PDB file of C-alpha atoms in Angstrom:
ATOM      1  CA  GLN B 662       0.453 -11.309   4.690  1.00 95.00           C
ATOM      2  CA  VAL B 663      -0.726  -7.739   4.968  1.00 97.00           C
ATOM      3  CA  GLN B 664       0.025  -5.560   1.960  1.00 98.00           C
ATOM      4  CA  LEU B 665      -0.731  -1.923   1.260  1.00 98.00           C
ATOM      5  CA  VAL B 666       0.100  -0.704  -2.239  1.00 98.00           C
ATOM      6  CA  GLU B 667      -0.189   2.976  -3.113  1.00 98.00           C
ATOM      7  CA  SER B 668      -0.490   4.328  -6.634  1.00 97.00           C
ATOM      8  CA  GLY B 669      -1.436   7.508  -8.449  1.00 98.00           C
ATOM      9  CA  GLY B 670       1.470   9.778  -7.651  1.00 97.00           C
ATOM     10  CA  GLY B 671       3.154  11.924 -10.242  1.00 97.00           C
ATOM     11  CA  VAL B 672       3.987  15.468 -11.302  1.00 98.00           C
ATOM     12  CA  VAL B 673       1.110  17.951 -11.329  1.00 98.00           C
ATOM     13  CA  GLN B 674       0.853  21.712 -11.725  1.00 98.00           C
ATOM     14  CA  PRO B 675      -0.250  23.948  -8.852  1.00 98.00           C
ATOM     15  CA  GLY B 676      -4.012  24.265  -8.659  1.00 98.00           C
ATOM     16  CA  ARG B 677      -4.643  20.933 -10.357  1.00 98.00           C
ATOM     17  CA  SER B 678      -5.987  17.677  -8.898  1.00 98.00           C
ATOM     18  CA  LEU B 679      -4.692  14.175  -8.319  1.00 98.00           C
ATOM     19  CA  ARG B 680      -6.192  11.018  -6.817  1.00 98.00           C
ATOM     20  CA  LEU B 681      -4.107   8.525  -4.877  1.00 98.00           C
ATOM     21  CA  SER B 682      -5.149   4.923  -4.267  1.00 98.00           C
ATOM     22  CA  CYS B 683      -4.099   2.400  -1.641  1.00 98.00           C
ATOM     23  CA  ALA B 684      -5.028  -1.240  -2.286  1.00 98.00           C
ATOM     24  CA  ALA B 685      -5.143  -3.402   0.838  1.00 98.00           C
ATOM     25  CA  SER B 686      -4.903  -7.155   1.213  1.00 97.00           C
ATOM     26  CA  GLY B 687      -4.152  -9.774   3.837  1.00 97.00           C
ATOM     27  CA  PHE B 688      -6.496  -8.506   6.555  1.00 96.00           C
ATOM     28  CA  THR B 689     -10.193  -7.809   7.139  1.00 96.00           C
ATOM     29  CA  PHE B 690     -10.311  -4.396   5.499  1.00 96.00           C
ATOM     30  CA  ASN B 691     -13.733  -3.431   6.883  1.00 96.00           C
ATOM     31  CA  ASN B 692     -12.550  -3.692  10.508  1.00 97.00           C
ATOM     32  CA  TYR B 693      -9.899  -0.963  10.602  1.00 97.00           C
ATOM     33  CA  GLY B 694      -9.398   2.734  10.228  1.00 97.00           C
ATOM     34  CA  MET B 695      -7.076   3.779   7.443  1.00 98.00           C
ATOM     35  CA  HIS B 696      -4.811   6.824   7.341  1.00 98.00           C
ATOM     36  CA  TRP B 697      -2.738   8.879   4.937  1.00 98.00           C
ATOM     37  CA  VAL B 698       0.605  10.244   6.144  1.00 98.00           C
ATOM     38  CA  ARG B 699       2.985  12.350   4.062  1.00 98.00           C
ATOM     39  CA  GLN B 700       6.649  13.258   4.146  1.00 98.00           C
ATOM     40  CA  ALA B 701       8.024  16.258   2.283  1.00 98.00           C
ATOM     41  CA  PRO B 702      11.554  15.836   0.886  1.00 97.00           C
ATOM     42  CA  GLY B 703      14.055  15.799   3.753  1.00 96.00           C
ATOM     43  CA  LYS B 704      11.350  16.480   6.335  1.00 97.00           C
ATOM     44  CA  GLY B 705       9.472  14.602   9.029  1.00 98.00           C
ATOM     45  CA  LEU B 706       6.210  12.699   8.991  1.00 98.00           C
ATOM     46  CA  GLU B 707       2.935  14.614   8.800  1.00 98.00           C
ATOM     47  CA  TRP B 708      -0.434  13.002   9.382  1.00 98.00           C
ATOM     48  CA  VAL B 709      -2.909  13.943   6.620  1.00 98.00           C
ATOM     49  CA  ALA B 710      -6.277  12.197   6.974  1.00 98.00           C
ATOM     50  CA  VAL B 711      -8.181   9.256   8.438  1.00 98.00           C
ATOM     51  CA  ILE B 712     -11.321   7.354   7.503  1.00 98.00           C
ATOM     52  CA  SER B 713     -13.130   5.073   9.923  1.00 97.00           C
ATOM     53  CA  TYR B 714     -13.600   1.343   9.374  1.00 97.00           C
ATOM     54  CA  ASP B 715     -17.090   1.824   7.953  1.00 95.00           C
ATOM     55  CA  GLY B 716     -16.411   5.034   6.065  1.00 94.00           C
ATOM     56  CA  THR B 717     -18.779   7.117   8.169  1.00 96.00           C
ATOM     57  CA  ASN B 718     -16.169   9.357   9.794  1.00 97.00           C
ATOM     58  CA  GLU B 719     -13.346  11.342   8.219  1.00 98.00           C
ATOM     59  CA  TYR B 720     -10.887  13.773   9.745  1.00 98.00           C
ATOM     60  CA  TYR B 721      -8.211  15.946   8.193  1.00 98.00           C
ATOM     61  CA  ALA B 722      -5.121  17.907   9.098  1.00 98.00           C
ATOM     62  CA  ASP B 723      -5.723  21.653   9.010  1.00 97.00           C
ATOM     63  CA  SER B 724      -3.175  21.955   6.180  1.00 97.00           C
ATOM     64  CA  VAL B 725      -5.378  19.957   3.782  1.00 98.00           C
ATOM     65  CA  LYS B 726      -8.906  20.513   5.129  1.00 98.00           C
ATOM     66  CA  GLY B 727     -11.287  21.629   2.396  1.00 97.00           C
ATOM     67  CA  ARG B 728      -8.901  20.533  -0.377  1.00 98.00           C
ATOM     68  CA  PHE B 729      -8.368  16.796   0.218  1.00 98.00           C
ATOM     69  CA  THR B 730     -11.008  14.061   0.581  1.00 98.00           C
ATOM     70  CA  ILE B 731     -10.420  10.567   1.879  1.00 98.00           C
ATOM     71  CA  SER B 732     -12.755   7.726   0.906  1.00 98.00           C
ATOM     72  CA  ARG B 733     -12.882   3.948   0.891  1.00 97.00           C
ATOM     73  CA  ASP B 734     -14.409   1.269  -1.336  1.00 97.00           C
ATOM     74  CA  LYS B 735     -15.074  -1.928   0.580  1.00 94.00           C
ATOM     75  CA  SER B 736     -15.774  -3.864  -2.622  1.00 96.00           C
ATOM     76  CA  LYS B 737     -12.232  -3.139  -3.789  1.00 97.00           C
ATOM     77  CA  ASN B 738     -10.455  -3.077  -0.394  1.00 97.00           C
ATOM     78  CA  THR B 739      -9.079   0.293  -1.408  1.00 98.00           C
ATOM     79  CA  ILE B 740      -8.830   3.764   0.065  1.00 98.00           C
ATOM     80  CA  TYR B 741      -8.406   6.940  -1.901  1.00 98.00           C
ATOM     81  CA  LEU B 742      -7.117  10.450  -1.369  1.00 98.00           C
ATOM     82  CA  GLN B 743      -8.619  13.001  -3.714  1.00 98.00           C
ATOM     83  CA  MET B 744      -6.321  16.022  -3.722  1.00 98.00           C
ATOM     84  CA  ASN B 745      -7.664  19.248  -5.204  1.00 98.00           C
ATOM     85  CA  SER B 746      -6.198  22.746  -5.467  1.00 98.00           C
ATOM     86  CA  LEU B 747      -2.714  21.337  -5.033  1.00 98.00           C
ATOM     87  CA  ARG B 748       0.046  23.598  -3.775  1.00 98.00           C
ATOM     88  CA  THR B 749       3.809  23.333  -4.059  1.00 98.00           C
ATOM     89  CA  GLU B 750       3.921  22.598  -0.315  1.00 98.00           C
ATOM     90  CA  ASP B 751       1.902  19.417  -0.926  1.00 98.00           C
ATOM     91  CA  THR B 752       4.968  17.900  -2.602  1.00 98.00           C
ATOM     92  CA  ALA B 753       5.745  14.766  -0.598  1.00 98.00           C
ATOM     93  CA  VAL B 754       5.800  10.994  -0.457  1.00 98.00           C
ATOM     94  CA  TYR B 755       2.305   9.905   0.555  1.00 98.00           C
ATOM     95  CA  TYR B 756       1.945   6.741   2.627  1.00 98.00           C
ATOM     96  CA  CYS B 757      -1.218   4.883   3.532  1.00 98.00           C
ATOM     97  CA  ALA B 758      -1.221   3.158   6.901  1.00 98.00           C
ATOM     98  CA  LYS B 759      -3.508   0.687   8.639  1.00 98.00           C
ATOM     99  CA  ALA B 760      -4.605   1.568  12.156  1.00 97.00           C
ATOM    100  CA  THR B 761      -5.127  -1.027  14.862  1.00 96.00           C
ATOM    101  CA  GLY B 762      -8.532   0.401  15.805  1.00 93.00           C
ATOM    102  CA  TYR B 763     -11.817   1.249  14.131  1.00 95.00           C
ATOM    103  CA  LEU B 764     -10.570   4.790  13.549  1.00 94.00           C
ATOM    104  CA  ASN B 765      -7.262   5.426  15.239  1.00 93.00           C
ATOM    105  CA  GLY B 766      -4.486   3.510  16.952  1.00 93.00           C
ATOM    106  CA  ASP B 767      -1.002   2.341  16.168  1.00 96.00           C
ATOM    107  CA  PHE B 768      -0.031   2.208  12.519  1.00 98.00           C
ATOM    108  CA  ASP B 769       1.034  -1.430  12.298  1.00 97.00           C
ATOM    109  CA  TYR B 770       1.330  -1.638   8.515  1.00 98.00           C
ATOM    110  CA  TRP B 771       2.391   0.954   5.947  1.00 98.00           C
ATOM    111  CA  GLY B 772       2.544   1.050   2.178  1.00 98.00           C
ATOM    112  CA  GLN B 773       5.729   1.783   0.278  1.00 97.00           C
ATOM    113  CA  GLY B 774       4.652   5.334  -0.527  1.00 98.00           C
ATOM    114  CA  THR B 775       3.890   7.247  -3.713  1.00 98.00           C
ATOM    115  CA  LEU B 776       5.602  10.514  -4.651  1.00 98.00           C
ATOM    116  CA  VAL B 777       3.544  13.583  -5.495  1.00 98.00           C
ATOM    117  CA  THR B 778       5.401  16.531  -6.987  1.00 98.00           C
ATOM    118  CA  VAL B 779       3.530  19.814  -7.395  1.00 98.00           C
ATOM    119  CA  SER B 780       5.455  22.057  -9.735  1.00 97.00           C
ATOM    120  CA  SER B 781       4.878  24.357 -12.667  1.00 94.00           C
TER     121      SER B 781
ATOM    122  CA  ASP H 237      -4.171  19.953  18.567  1.00 90.00           C
ATOM    123  CA  ILE H 238      -1.735  17.986  20.698  1.00 95.00           C
ATOM    124  CA  GLN H 239       1.879  18.977  20.102  1.00 97.00           C
ATOM    125  CA  MET H 240       4.721  16.475  20.437  1.00 98.00           C
ATOM    126  CA  THR H 241       8.183  17.760  21.307  1.00 98.00           C
ATOM    127  CA  GLN H 242      10.877  15.202  20.529  1.00 98.00           C
ATOM    128  CA  SER H 243      14.534  15.504  21.448  1.00 98.00           C
ATOM    129  CA  PRO H 244      17.260  15.446  20.456  1.00 98.00           C
ATOM    130  CA  SER H 245      16.823  16.168  16.757  1.00 98.00           C
ATOM    131  CA  SER H 246      20.017  14.247  16.018  1.00 97.00           C
ATOM    132  CA  LEU H 247      22.250  11.932  17.939  1.00 96.00           C
ATOM    133  CA  SER H 248      25.633  10.326  17.321  1.00 97.00           C
ATOM    134  CA  ALA H 249      26.562   7.224  19.302  1.00 97.00           C
ATOM    135  CA  SER H 250      28.918   4.244  19.163  1.00 97.00           C
ATOM    136  CA  VAL H 251      28.010   0.613  18.620  1.00 97.00           C
ATOM    137  CA  GLY H 252      27.096  -0.862  21.994  1.00 97.00           C
ATOM    138  CA  ASP H 253      26.025   2.467  23.503  1.00 97.00           C
ATOM    139  CA  ARG H 254      22.753   2.996  25.301  1.00 98.00           C
ATOM    140  CA  VAL H 255      20.673   5.527  23.390  1.00 98.00           C
ATOM    141  CA  THR H 256      17.722   7.499  24.755  1.00 98.00           C
ATOM    142  CA  ILE H 257      15.192   9.690  22.958  1.00 98.00           C
ATOM    143  CA  THR H 258      12.459  11.654  24.687  1.00 98.00           C
ATOM    144  CA  CYS H 259       9.050  12.878  23.632  1.00 98.00           C
ATOM    145  CA  GLN H 260       6.858  15.317  25.514  1.00 98.00           C
ATOM    146  CA  ALA H 261       3.181  15.839  24.785  1.00 98.00           C
ATOM    147  CA  SER H 262       1.425  19.176  25.264  1.00 97.00           C
ATOM    148  CA  GLN H 263      -1.251  17.405  27.333  1.00 97.00           C
ATOM    149  CA  ASP H 264      -1.923  14.025  28.916  1.00 97.00           C
ATOM    150  CA  ILE H 265      -2.200  11.448  26.127  1.00 96.00           C
ATOM    151  CA  ASN H 266      -3.179   8.431  28.252  1.00 93.00           C
ATOM    152  CA  ASN H 267      -0.173   6.409  27.074  1.00 94.00           C
ATOM    153  CA  TYR H 268      -1.426   6.452  23.480  1.00 96.00           C
ATOM    154  CA  LEU H 269       2.122   6.834  22.234  1.00 97.00           C
ATOM    155  CA  ASP H 270       4.024   4.893  19.571  1.00 97.00           C
ATOM    156  CA  TRP H 271       7.615   4.833  18.400  1.00 98.00           C
ATOM    157  CA  TYR H 272       8.537   4.268  14.758  1.00 98.00           C
ATOM    158  CA  GLN H 273      11.817   3.609  12.961  1.00 98.00           C
ATOM    159  CA  GLN H 274      12.353   4.908   9.441  1.00 98.00           C
ATOM    160  CA  LYS H 275      15.336   3.985   7.314  1.00 98.00           C
ATOM    161  CA  PRO H 276      16.224   6.086   4.233  1.00 95.00           C
ATOM    162  CA  GLY H 277      13.853   5.504   1.330  1.00 95.00           C
ATOM    163  CA  LYS H 278      11.637   3.181   3.357  1.00 97.00           C
ATOM    164  CA  ALA H 279       8.279   3.408   5.077  1.00 98.00           C
ATOM    165  CA  PRO H 280       8.213   3.808   8.860  1.00 98.00           C
ATOM    166  CA  LYS H 281       8.069   0.661  10.990  1.00 98.00           C
ATOM    167  CA  LEU H 282       6.204   0.339  14.280  1.00 98.00           C
ATOM    168  CA  LEU H 283       8.550  -0.596  17.139  1.00 98.00           C
ATOM    169  CA  ILE H 284       6.712   0.285  20.370  1.00 98.00           C
ATOM    170  CA  TYR H 285       2.989   0.779  20.951  1.00 97.00           C
ATOM    171  CA  ASP H 286       0.998   2.084  23.922  1.00 96.00           C
ATOM    172  CA  ALA H 287       4.185   3.658  25.279  1.00 97.00           C
ATOM    173  CA  SER H 288       5.915   0.479  26.416  1.00 98.00           C
ATOM    174  CA  ASN H 289       4.767  -2.561  24.434  1.00 98.00           C
ATOM    175  CA  LEU H 290       7.222  -4.155  22.011  1.00 98.00           C
ATOM    176  CA  GLN H 291       5.725  -4.839  18.591  1.00 97.00           C
ATOM    177  CA  ARG H 292       5.907  -8.490  17.513  1.00 96.00           C
ATOM    178  CA  GLY H 293       9.228  -9.327  15.874  1.00 97.00           C
ATOM    179  CA  VAL H 294      11.085  -6.258  17.145  1.00 98.00           C
ATOM    180  CA  PRO H 295      14.372  -6.957  18.975  1.00 97.00           C
ATOM    181  CA  SER H 296      14.268  -6.674  22.748  1.00 98.00           C
ATOM    182  CA  ARG H 297      17.051  -4.066  22.833  1.00 98.00           C
ATOM    183  CA  PHE H 298      14.302  -1.559  21.953  1.00 98.00           C
ATOM    184  CA  SER H 299      12.074  -0.373  24.791  1.00 98.00           C
ATOM    185  CA  GLY H 300       9.727   2.430  25.727  1.00 98.00           C
ATOM    186  CA  SER H 301       8.554   3.943  28.977  1.00 98.00           C
ATOM    187  CA  GLY H 302       6.687   6.897  30.391  1.00 97.00           C
ATOM    188  CA  SER H 303       3.172   8.070  31.087  1.00 95.00           C
ATOM    189  CA  GLY H 304       1.004  11.156  30.980  1.00 95.00           C
ATOM    190  CA  THR H 305       3.017  13.675  28.987  1.00 97.00           C
ATOM    191  CA  ASP H 306       6.611  12.416  29.198  1.00 98.00           C
ATOM    192  CA  PHE H 307       7.906   9.392  27.313  1.00 98.00           C
ATOM    193  CA  THR H 308      11.276   7.772  26.644  1.00 98.00           C
ATOM    194  CA  PHE H 309      12.535   5.450  23.935  1.00 98.00           C
ATOM    195  CA  THR H 310      15.693   3.443  24.594  1.00 98.00           C
ATOM    196  CA  ILE H 311      18.036   1.259  22.591  1.00 98.00           C
ATOM    197  CA  SER H 312      19.978  -0.705  25.208  1.00 98.00           C
ATOM    198  CA  SER H 313      22.936  -1.577  22.996  1.00 97.00           C
ATOM    199  CA  LEU H 314      23.161   0.234  19.670  1.00 97.00           C
ATOM    200  CA  GLN H 315      23.708  -1.955  16.612  1.00 97.00           C
ATOM    201  CA  PRO H 316      24.831  -0.789  13.150  1.00 96.00           C
ATOM    202  CA  GLU H 317      21.438  -1.711  11.673  1.00 96.00           C
ATOM    203  CA  ASP H 318      19.713   0.700  14.069  1.00 97.00           C
ATOM    204  CA  ILE H 319      20.892   3.691  12.066  1.00 96.00           C
ATOM    205  CA  ALA H 320      17.638   5.426  11.136  1.00 98.00           C
ATOM    206  CA  THR H 321      15.342   8.274  12.062  1.00 98.00           C
ATOM    207  CA  TYR H 322      12.995   7.622  14.982  1.00 98.00           C
ATOM    208  CA  TYR H 323       9.587   9.262  15.496  1.00 98.00           C
ATOM    209  CA  CYS H 324       7.105   9.300  18.329  1.00 98.00           C
ATOM    210  CA  LYS H 325       3.401   9.612  17.555  1.00 98.00           C
ATOM    211  CA  GLN H 326       0.428  10.244  19.805  1.00 97.00           C
ATOM    212  CA  TYR H 327      -3.062   9.011  19.004  1.00 96.00           C
ATOM    213  CA  ASP H 328      -5.053  10.137  22.012  1.00 96.00           C
ATOM    214  CA  ASN H 329      -6.556  12.604  19.573  1.00 92.00           C
ATOM    215  CA  LEU H 330      -5.965  12.965  15.832  1.00 95.00           C
ATOM    216  CA  PRO H 331      -2.412  11.712  15.292  1.00 97.00           C
ATOM    217  CA  THR H 332       0.606  13.966  15.581  1.00 98.00           C
ATOM    218  CA  PHE H 333       4.228  12.999  15.147  1.00 98.00           C
ATOM    219  CA  GLY H 334       7.305  14.280  16.879  1.00 98.00           C
ATOM    220  CA  GLN H 335       9.889  16.069  14.771  1.00 98.00           C
ATOM    221  CA  GLY H 336      12.106  12.983  14.527  1.00 98.00           C
ATOM    222  CA  THR H 337      15.546  12.003  15.842  1.00 98.00           C
ATOM    223  CA  ARG H 338      18.247  11.158  13.325  1.00 98.00           C
ATOM    224  CA  LEU H 339      20.551   8.545  14.809  1.00 97.00           C
ATOM    225  CA  GLU H 340      24.078   8.165  13.455  1.00 96.00           C
ATOM    226  CA  ILE H 341      27.036   5.964  14.288  1.00 92.00           C
ATOM    227  CA  LYS H 342      29.994   7.770  15.826  1.00 90.00           C
TER     228      LYS H 342
END
């Protein structure tokens, strides 16, 4: 069965960095786009970033552009979100999600989420 | 960016009621519209894809309709386990979610 397992969340000070991971299993990882979506406490869902099936295309929400980098390692069936220059407004649960297309599409599987808290 | 306007933001209904949520896109999104259910402390779950297609394993009381810029999500007969927050999402361009509709039992 398809599984997405996020890790790497925690408490970090403003301005510092953190790297999230999402380990995928149960499907052909190299065939699908992968996304990060976040949810601030008590708020709605916000799309963050996407990486194409082959890793050649990446796109970001304006709120994180220039600070966050999405990547994927096909040898480990894992995607990453490198988060630099973190701000208090980046505090959220971060979910990875599998798309149904090479880049975009429905999000048919989600991870359980990992909490990032940016606080001094 | 494509904006998604979802309404209402909250809704209270009785078991057995028909419930309707709407989502309006700021431009034509070619039916690239999903509906998700999120229960407290859990990840979202895909219910409807491409505006009107029921995801495998989802009960048939859930349905979606619409085209172009205006879309509707319906629960034909509300059940206690349907208490959740519901989101629309477009993916004609980079994804954007609606603001969410919190559904409560009256």
